[in-house]
mmCIF file of N, CA and C in Angstrom:
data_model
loop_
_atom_site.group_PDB
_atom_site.id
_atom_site.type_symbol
_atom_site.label_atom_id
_atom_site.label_comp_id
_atom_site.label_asym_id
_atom_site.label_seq_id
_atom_site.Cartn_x
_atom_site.Cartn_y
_atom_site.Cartn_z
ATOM 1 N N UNK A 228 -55.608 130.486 -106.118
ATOM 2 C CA UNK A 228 -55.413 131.830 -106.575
ATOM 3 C C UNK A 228 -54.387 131.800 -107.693
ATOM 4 N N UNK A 229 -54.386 132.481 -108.502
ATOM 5 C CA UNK A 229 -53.880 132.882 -109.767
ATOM 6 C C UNK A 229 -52.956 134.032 -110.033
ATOM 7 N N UNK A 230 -52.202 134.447 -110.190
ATOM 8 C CA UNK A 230 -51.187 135.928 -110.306
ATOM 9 C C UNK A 230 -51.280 136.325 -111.611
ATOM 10 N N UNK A 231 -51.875 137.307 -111.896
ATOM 11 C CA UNK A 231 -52.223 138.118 -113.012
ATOM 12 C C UNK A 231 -51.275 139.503 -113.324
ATOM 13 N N UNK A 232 -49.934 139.381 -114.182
ATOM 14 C CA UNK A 232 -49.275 140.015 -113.951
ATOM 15 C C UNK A 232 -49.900 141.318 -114.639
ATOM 16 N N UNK A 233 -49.875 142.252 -115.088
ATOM 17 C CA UNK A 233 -49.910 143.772 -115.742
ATOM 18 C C UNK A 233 -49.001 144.348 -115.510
ATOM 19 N N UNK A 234 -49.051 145.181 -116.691
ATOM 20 C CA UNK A 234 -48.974 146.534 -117.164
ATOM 21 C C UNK A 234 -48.660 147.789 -115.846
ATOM 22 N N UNK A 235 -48.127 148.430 -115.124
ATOM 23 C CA UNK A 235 -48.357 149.072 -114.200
ATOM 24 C C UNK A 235 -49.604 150.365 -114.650
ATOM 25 N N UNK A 236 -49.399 150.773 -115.904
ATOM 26 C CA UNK A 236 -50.944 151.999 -115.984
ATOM 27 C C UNK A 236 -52.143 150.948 -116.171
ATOM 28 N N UNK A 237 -51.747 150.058 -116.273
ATOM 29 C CA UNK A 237 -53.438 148.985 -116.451
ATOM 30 C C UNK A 237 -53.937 149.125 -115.212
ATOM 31 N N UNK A 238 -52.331 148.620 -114.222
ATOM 32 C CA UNK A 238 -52.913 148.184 -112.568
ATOM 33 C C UNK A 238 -53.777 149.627 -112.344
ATOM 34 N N UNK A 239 -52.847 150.418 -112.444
ATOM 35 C CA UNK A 239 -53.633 152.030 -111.775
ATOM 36 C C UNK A 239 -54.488 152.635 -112.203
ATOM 37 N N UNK A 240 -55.241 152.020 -113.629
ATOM 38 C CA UNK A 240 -55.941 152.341 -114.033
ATOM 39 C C UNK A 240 -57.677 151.669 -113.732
ATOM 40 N N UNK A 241 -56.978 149.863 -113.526
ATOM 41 C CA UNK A 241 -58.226 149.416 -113.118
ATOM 42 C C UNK A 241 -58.460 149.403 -111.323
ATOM 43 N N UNK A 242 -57.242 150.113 -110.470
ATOM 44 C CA UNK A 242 -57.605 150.331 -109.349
ATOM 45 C C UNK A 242 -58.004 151.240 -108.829
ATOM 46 N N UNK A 243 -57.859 152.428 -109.581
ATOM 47 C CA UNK A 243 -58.594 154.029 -109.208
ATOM 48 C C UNK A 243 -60.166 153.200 -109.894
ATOM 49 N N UNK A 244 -60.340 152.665 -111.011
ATOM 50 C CA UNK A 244 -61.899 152.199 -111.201
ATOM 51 C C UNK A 244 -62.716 151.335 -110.793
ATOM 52 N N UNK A 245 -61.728 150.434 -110.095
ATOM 53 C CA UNK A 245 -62.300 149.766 -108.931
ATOM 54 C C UNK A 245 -63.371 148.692 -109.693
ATOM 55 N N UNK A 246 -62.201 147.901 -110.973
ATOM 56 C CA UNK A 246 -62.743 147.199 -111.778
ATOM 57 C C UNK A 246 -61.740 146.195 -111.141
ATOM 58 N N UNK A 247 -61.194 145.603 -110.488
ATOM 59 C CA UNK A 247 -60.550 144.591 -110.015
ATOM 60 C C UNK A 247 -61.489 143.950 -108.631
ATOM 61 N N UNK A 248 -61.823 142.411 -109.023
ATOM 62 C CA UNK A 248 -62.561 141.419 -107.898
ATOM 63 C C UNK A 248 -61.362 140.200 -107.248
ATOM 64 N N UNK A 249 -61.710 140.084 -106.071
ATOM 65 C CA UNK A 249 -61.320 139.092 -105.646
ATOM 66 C C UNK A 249 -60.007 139.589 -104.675
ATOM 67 N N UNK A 250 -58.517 139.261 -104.940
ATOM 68 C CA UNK A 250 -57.297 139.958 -104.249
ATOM 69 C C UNK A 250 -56.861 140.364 -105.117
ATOM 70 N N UNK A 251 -56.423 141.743 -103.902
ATOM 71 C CA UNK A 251 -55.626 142.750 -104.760
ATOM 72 C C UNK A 251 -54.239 142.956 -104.337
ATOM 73 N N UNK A 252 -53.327 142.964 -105.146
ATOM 74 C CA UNK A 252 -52.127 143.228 -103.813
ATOM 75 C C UNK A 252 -52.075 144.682 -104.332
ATOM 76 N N UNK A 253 -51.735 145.317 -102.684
ATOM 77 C CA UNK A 253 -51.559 146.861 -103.412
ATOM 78 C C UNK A 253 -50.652 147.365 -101.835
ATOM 79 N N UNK A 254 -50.274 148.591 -102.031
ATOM 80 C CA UNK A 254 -50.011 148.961 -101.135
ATOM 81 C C UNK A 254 -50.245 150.572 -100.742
ATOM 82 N N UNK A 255 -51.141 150.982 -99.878
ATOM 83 C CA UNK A 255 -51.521 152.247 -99.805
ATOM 84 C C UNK A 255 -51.006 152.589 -98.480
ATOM 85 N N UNK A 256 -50.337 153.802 -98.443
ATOM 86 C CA UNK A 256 -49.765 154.335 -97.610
ATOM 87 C C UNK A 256 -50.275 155.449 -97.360
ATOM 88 N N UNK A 257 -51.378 155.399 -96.975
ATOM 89 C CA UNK A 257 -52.035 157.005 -96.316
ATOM 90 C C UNK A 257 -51.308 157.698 -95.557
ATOM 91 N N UNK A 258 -50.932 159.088 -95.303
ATOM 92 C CA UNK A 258 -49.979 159.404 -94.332
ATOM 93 C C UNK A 258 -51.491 160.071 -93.279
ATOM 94 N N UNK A 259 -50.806 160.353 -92.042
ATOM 95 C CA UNK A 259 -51.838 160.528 -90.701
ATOM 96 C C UNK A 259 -52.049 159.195 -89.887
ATOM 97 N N UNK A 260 -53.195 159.136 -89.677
ATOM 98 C CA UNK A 260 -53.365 158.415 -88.139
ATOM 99 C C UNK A 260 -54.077 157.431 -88.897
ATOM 100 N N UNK A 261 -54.831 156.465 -87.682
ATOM 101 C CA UNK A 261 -55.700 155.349 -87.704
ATOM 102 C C UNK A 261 -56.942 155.995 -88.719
ATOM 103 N N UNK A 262 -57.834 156.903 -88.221
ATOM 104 C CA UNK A 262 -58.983 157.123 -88.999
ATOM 105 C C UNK A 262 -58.414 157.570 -90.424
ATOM 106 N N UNK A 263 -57.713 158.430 -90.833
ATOM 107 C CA UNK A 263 -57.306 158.618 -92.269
ATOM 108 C C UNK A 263 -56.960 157.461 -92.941
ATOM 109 N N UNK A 264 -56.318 156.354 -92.265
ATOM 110 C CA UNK A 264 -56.373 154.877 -92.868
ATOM 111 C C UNK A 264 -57.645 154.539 -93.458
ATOM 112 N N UNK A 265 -58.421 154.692 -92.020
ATOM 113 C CA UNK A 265 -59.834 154.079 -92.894
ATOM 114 C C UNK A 265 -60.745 154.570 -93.156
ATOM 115 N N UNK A 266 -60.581 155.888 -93.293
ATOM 116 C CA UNK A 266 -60.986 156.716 -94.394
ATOM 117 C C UNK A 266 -60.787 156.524 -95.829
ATOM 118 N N UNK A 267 -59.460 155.475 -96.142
ATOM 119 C CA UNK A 267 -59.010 155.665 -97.370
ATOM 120 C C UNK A 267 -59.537 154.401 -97.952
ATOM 121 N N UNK A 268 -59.009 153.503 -97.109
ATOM 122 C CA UNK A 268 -59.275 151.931 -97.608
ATOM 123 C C UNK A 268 -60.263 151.331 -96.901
ATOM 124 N N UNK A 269 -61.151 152.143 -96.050
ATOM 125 C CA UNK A 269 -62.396 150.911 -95.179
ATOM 126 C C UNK A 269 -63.887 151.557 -95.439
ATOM 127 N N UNK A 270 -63.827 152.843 -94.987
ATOM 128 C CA UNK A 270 -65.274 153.379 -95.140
ATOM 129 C C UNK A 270 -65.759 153.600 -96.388
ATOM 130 N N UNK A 271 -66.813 153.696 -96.548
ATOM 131 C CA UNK A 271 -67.348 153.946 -97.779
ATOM 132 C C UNK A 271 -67.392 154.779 -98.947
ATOM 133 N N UNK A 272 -66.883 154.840 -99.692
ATOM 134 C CA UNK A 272 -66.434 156.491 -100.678
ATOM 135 C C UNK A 272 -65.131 156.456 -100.309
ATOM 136 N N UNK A 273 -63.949 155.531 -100.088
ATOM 137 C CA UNK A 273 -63.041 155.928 -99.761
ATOM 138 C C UNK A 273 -62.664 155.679 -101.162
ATOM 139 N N UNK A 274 -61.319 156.051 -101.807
ATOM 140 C CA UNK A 274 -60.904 155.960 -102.729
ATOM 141 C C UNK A 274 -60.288 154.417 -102.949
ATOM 142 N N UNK A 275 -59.922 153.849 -102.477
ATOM 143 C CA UNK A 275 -59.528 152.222 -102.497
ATOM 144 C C UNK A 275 -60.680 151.177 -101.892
ATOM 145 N N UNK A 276 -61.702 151.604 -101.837
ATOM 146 C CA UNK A 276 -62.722 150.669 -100.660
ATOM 147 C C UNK A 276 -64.160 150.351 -102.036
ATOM 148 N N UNK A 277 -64.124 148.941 -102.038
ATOM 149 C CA UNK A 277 -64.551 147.930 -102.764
ATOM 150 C C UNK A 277 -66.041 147.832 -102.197
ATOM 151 N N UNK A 278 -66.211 147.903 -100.918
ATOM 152 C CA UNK A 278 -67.586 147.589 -100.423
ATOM 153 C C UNK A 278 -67.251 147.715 -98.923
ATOM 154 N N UNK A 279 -68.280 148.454 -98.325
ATOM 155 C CA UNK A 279 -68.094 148.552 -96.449
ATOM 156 C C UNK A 279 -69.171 147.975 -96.088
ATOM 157 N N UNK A 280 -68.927 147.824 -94.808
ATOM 158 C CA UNK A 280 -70.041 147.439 -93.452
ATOM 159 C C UNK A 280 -70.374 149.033 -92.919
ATOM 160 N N UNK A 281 -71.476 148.981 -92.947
ATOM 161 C CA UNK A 281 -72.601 150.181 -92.455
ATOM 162 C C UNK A 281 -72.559 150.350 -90.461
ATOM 163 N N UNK A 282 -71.854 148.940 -90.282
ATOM 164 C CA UNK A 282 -71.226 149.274 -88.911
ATOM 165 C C UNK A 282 -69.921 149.255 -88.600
ATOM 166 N N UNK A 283 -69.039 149.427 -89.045
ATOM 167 C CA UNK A 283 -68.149 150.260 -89.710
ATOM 168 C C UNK A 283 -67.828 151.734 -89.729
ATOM 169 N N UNK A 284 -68.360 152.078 -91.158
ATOM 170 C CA UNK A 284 -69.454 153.567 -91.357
ATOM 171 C C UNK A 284 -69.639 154.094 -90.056
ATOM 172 N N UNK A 285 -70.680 153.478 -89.464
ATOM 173 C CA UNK A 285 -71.409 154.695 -88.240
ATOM 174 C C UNK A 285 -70.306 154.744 -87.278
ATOM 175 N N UNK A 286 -69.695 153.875 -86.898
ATOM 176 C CA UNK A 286 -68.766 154.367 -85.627
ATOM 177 C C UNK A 286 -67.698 155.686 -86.311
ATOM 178 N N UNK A 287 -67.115 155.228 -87.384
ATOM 179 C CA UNK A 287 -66.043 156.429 -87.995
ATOM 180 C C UNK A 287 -66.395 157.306 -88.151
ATOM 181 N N UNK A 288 -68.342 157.757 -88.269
ATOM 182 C CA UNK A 288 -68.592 159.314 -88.190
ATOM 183 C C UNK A 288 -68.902 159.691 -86.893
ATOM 184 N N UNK A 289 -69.203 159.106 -86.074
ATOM 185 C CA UNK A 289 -68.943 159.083 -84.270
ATOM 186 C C UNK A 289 -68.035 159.670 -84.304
ATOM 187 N N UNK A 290 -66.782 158.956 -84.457
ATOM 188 C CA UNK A 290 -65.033 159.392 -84.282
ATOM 189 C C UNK A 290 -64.599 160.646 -84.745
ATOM 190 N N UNK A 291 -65.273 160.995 -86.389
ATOM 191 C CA UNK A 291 -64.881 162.314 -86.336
ATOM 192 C C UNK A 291 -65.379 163.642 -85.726
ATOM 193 N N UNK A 292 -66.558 163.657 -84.853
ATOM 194 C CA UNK A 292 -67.012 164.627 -84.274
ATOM 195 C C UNK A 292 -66.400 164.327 -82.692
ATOM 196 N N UNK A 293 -66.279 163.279 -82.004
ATOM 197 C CA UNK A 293 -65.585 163.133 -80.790
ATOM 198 C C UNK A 293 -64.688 163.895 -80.094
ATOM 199 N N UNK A 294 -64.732 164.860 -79.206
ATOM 200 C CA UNK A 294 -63.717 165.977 -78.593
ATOM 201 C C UNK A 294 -62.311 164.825 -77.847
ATOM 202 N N UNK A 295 -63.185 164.086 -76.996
ATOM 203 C CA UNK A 295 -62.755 163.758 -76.057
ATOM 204 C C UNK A 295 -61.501 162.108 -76.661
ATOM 205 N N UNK A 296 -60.291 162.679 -76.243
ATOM 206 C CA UNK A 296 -59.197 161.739 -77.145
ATOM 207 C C UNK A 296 -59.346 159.982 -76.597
ATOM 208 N N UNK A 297 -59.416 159.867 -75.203
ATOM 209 C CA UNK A 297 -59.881 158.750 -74.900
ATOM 210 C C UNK A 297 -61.010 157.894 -75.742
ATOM 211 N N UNK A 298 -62.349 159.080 -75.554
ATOM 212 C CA UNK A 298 -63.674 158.228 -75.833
ATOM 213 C C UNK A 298 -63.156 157.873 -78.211
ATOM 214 N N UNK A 299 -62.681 158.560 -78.770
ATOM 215 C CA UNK A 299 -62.263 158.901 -80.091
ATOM 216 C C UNK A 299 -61.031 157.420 -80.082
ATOM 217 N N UNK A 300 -60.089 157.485 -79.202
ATOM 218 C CA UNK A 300 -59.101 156.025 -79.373
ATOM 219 C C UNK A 300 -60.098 154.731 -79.617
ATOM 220 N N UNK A 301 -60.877 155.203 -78.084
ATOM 221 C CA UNK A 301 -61.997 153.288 -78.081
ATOM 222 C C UNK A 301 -62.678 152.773 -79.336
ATOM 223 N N UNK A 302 -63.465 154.233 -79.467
ATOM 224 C CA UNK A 302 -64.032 154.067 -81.072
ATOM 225 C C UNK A 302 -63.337 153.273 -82.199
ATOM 226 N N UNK A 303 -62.357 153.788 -82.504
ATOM 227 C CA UNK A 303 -61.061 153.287 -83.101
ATOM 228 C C UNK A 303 -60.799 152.165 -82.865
ATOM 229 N N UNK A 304 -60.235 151.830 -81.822
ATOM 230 C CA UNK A 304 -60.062 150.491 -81.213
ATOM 231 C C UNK A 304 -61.414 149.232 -82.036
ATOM 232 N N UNK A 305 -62.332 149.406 -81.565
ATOM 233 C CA UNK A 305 -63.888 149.199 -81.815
ATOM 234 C C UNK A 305 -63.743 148.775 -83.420
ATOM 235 N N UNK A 306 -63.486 149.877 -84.310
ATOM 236 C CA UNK A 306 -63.512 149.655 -85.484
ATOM 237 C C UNK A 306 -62.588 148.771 -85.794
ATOM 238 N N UNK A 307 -60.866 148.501 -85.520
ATOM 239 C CA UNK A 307 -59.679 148.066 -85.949
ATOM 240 C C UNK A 307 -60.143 146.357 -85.503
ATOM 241 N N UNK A 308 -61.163 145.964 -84.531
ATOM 242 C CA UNK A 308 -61.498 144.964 -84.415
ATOM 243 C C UNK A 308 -62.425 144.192 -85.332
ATOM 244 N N UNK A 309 -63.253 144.815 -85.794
ATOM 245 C CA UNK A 309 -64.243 144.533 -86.345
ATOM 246 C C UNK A 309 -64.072 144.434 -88.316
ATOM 247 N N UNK A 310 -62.534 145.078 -88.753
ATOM 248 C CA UNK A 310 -62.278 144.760 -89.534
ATOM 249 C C UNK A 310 -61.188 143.657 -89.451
ATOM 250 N N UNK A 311 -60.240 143.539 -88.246
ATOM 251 C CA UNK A 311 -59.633 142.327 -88.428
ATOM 252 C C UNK A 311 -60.287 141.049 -88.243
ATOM 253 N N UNK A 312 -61.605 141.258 -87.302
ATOM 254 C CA UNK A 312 -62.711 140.110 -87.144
ATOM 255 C C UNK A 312 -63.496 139.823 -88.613
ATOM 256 N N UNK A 313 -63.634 140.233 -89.600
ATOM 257 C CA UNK A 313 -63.985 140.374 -91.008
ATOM 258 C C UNK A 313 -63.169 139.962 -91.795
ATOM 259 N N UNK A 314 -61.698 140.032 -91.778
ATOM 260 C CA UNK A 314 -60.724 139.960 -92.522
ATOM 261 C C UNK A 314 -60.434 140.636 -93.605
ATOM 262 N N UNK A 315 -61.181 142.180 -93.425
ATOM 263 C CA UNK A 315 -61.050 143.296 -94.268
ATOM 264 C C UNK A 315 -59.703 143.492 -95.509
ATOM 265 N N UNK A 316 -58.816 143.221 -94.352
ATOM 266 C CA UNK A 316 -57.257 142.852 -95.198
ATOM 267 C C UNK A 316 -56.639 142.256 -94.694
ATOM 268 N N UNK A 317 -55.833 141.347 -95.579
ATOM 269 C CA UNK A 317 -54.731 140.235 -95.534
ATOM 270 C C UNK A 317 -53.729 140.663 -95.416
ATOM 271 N N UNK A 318 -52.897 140.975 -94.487
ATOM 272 C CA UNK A 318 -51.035 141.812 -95.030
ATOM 273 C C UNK A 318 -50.652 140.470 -95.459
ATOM 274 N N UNK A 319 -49.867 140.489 -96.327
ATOM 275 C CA UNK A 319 -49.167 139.213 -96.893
ATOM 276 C C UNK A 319 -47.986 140.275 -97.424
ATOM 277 N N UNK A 320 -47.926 140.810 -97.071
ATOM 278 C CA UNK A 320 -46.435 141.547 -97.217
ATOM 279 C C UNK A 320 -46.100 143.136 -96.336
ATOM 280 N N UNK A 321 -44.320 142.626 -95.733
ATOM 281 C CA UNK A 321 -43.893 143.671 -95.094
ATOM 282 C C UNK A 321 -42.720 144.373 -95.528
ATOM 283 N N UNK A 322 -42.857 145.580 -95.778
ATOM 284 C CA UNK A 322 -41.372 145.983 -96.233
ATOM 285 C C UNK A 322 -40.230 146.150 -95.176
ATOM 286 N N UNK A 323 -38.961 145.764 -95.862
ATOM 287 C CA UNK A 323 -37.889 145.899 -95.474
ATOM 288 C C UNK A 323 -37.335 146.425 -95.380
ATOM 289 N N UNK A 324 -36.969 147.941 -94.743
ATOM 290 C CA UNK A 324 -35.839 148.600 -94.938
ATOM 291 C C UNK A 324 -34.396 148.289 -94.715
ATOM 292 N N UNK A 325 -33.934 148.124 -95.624
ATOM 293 C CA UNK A 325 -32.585 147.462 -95.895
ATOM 294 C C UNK A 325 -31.471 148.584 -95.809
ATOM 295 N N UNK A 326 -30.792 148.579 -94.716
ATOM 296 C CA UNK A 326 -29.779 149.663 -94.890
ATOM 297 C C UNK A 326 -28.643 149.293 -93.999
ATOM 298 N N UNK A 327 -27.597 149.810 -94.180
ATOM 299 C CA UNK A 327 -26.362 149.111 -94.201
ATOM 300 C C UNK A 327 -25.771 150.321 -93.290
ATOM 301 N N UNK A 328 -24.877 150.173 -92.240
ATOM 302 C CA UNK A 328 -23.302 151.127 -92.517
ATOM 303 C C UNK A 328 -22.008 150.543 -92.136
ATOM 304 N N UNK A 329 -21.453 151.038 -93.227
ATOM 305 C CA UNK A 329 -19.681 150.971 -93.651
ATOM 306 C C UNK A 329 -19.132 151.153 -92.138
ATOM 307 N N UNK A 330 -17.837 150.341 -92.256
ATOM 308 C CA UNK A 330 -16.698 150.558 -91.125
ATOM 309 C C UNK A 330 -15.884 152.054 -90.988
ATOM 310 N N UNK A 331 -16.704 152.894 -91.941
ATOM 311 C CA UNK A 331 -15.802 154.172 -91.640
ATOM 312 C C UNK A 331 -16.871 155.102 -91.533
ATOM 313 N N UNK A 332 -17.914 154.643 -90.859
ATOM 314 C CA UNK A 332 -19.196 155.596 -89.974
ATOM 315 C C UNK A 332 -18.623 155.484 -88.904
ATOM 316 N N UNK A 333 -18.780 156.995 -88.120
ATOM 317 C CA UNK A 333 -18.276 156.967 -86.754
ATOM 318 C C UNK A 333 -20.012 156.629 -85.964
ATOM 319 N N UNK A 334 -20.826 157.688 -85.942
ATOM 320 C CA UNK A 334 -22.093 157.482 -85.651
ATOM 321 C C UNK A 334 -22.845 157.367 -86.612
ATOM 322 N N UNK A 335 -24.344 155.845 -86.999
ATOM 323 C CA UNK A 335 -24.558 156.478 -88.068
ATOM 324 C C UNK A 335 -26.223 157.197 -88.254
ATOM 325 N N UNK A 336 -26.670 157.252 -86.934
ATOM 326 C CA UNK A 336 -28.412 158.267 -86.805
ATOM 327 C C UNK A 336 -29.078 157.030 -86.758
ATOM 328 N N UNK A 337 -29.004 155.947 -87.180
ATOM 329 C CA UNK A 337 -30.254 154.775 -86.982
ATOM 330 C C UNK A 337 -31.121 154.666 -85.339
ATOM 331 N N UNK A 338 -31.808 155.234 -85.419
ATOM 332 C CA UNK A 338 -32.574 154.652 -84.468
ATOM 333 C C UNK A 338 -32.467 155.787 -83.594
ATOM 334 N N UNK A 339 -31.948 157.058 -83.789
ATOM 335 C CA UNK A 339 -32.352 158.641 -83.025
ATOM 336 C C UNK A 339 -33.308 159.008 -83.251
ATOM 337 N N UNK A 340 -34.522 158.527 -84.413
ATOM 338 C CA UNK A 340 -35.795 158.955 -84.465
ATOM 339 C C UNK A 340 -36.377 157.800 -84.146
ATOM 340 N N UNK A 341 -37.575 157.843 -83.268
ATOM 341 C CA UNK A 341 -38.158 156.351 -82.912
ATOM 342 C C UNK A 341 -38.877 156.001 -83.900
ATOM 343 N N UNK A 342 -38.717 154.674 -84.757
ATOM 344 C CA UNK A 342 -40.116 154.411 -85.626
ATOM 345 C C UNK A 342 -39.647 154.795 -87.332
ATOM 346 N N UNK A 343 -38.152 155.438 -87.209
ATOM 347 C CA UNK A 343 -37.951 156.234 -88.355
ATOM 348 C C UNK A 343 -37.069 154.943 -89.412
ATOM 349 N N UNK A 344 -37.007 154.675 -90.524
ATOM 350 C CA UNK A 344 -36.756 153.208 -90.760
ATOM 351 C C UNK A 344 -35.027 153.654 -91.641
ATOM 352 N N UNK A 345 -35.074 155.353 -91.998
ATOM 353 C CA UNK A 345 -33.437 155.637 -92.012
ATOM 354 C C UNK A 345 -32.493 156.350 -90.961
ATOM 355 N N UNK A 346 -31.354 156.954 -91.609
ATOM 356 C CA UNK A 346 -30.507 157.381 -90.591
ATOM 357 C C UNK A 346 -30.703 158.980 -90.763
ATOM 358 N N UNK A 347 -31.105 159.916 -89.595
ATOM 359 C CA UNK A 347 -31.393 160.533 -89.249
ATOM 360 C C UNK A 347 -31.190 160.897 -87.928
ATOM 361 N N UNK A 348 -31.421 162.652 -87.972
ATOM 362 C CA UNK A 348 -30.722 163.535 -88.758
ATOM 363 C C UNK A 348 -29.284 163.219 -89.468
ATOM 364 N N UNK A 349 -29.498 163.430 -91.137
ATOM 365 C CA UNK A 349 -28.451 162.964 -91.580
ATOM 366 C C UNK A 349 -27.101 164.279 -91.011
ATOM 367 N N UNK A 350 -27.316 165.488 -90.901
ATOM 368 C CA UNK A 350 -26.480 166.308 -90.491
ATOM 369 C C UNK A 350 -25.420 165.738 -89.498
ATOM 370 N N UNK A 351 -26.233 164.872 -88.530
ATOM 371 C CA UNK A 351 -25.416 164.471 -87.399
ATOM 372 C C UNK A 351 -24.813 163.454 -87.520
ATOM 373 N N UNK A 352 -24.726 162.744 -88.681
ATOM 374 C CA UNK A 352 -23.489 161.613 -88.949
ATOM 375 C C UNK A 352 -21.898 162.165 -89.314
ATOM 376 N N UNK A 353 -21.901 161.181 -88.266
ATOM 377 C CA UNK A 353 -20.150 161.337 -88.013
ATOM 378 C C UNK A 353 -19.068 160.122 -88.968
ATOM 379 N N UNK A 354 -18.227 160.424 -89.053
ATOM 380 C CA UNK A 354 -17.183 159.605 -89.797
ATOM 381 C C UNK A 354 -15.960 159.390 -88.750
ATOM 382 N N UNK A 355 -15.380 158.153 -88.906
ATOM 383 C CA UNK A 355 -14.360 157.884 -87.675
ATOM 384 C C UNK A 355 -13.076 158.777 -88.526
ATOM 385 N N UNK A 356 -12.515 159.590 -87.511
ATOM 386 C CA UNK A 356 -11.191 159.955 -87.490
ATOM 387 C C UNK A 356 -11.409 161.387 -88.480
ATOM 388 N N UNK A 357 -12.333 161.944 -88.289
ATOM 389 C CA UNK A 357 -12.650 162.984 -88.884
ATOM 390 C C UNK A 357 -12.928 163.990 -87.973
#
């Protein structure tokens, strides 16, 4: 493999056109759940999706008519296999949230939201001797 540096409006230009073959590094951050993921980057017509599997496809329109939250997870489940069994995508990169606190934080919110990667609620940071 080869690293082809660009331009950043080249990159975004030839990745909304979906004129780039082979690897892409990119990083799409859909906000929502599992299916809006692959809505974006797996099924077909998604805005980042290069080419799908038609079994694939049919389970994710299963999923969106599904009442029932159990039978709608499996589905899911079902699909998240069948693209890591494919090798749909490679993560070859994880971000880091890098954050620090000083000796004159009394409390500093890390880790009061579960899953949340800053300090939060910032309101509720405290300072020692304040």
């Amino acid at each position: 493999m080869k690293l082809r540096p660009i331009a950043r409006a080249a990159f975004i230009k030839g990745y909304a056109e979906k004129t780039f073959r082979n690897v892409i590094q990119s990083g799409p951050g859909a906000f929502g759940n599992a299916a809006t993921r692959y809505e974006a980057c797996v099924i077909k017509g998604g805005p980042v999706v290069y080419g799908s599997y038609p079994d694939i496809d049919a389970p994710y329109q299963q999923q969106t008519v599904e009442l029932d939250h159990t039978k709608r997870e499996a589905i899911l489940h079902k699909m998240q296999q069948l693209v890591y069994d494919r090798t749909v995508f490679a993560p070859i990169w994880q971000l880091a949230f890098l954050n620090g606190v000083g000796p004159r934080v009394g409390e500093s919110g890390f880790g009061r939201i579960a899953r949340f990667p800053y300090t939060s609620p910032y309101e509720d940071i405290t300072l020692k001797g304040t």
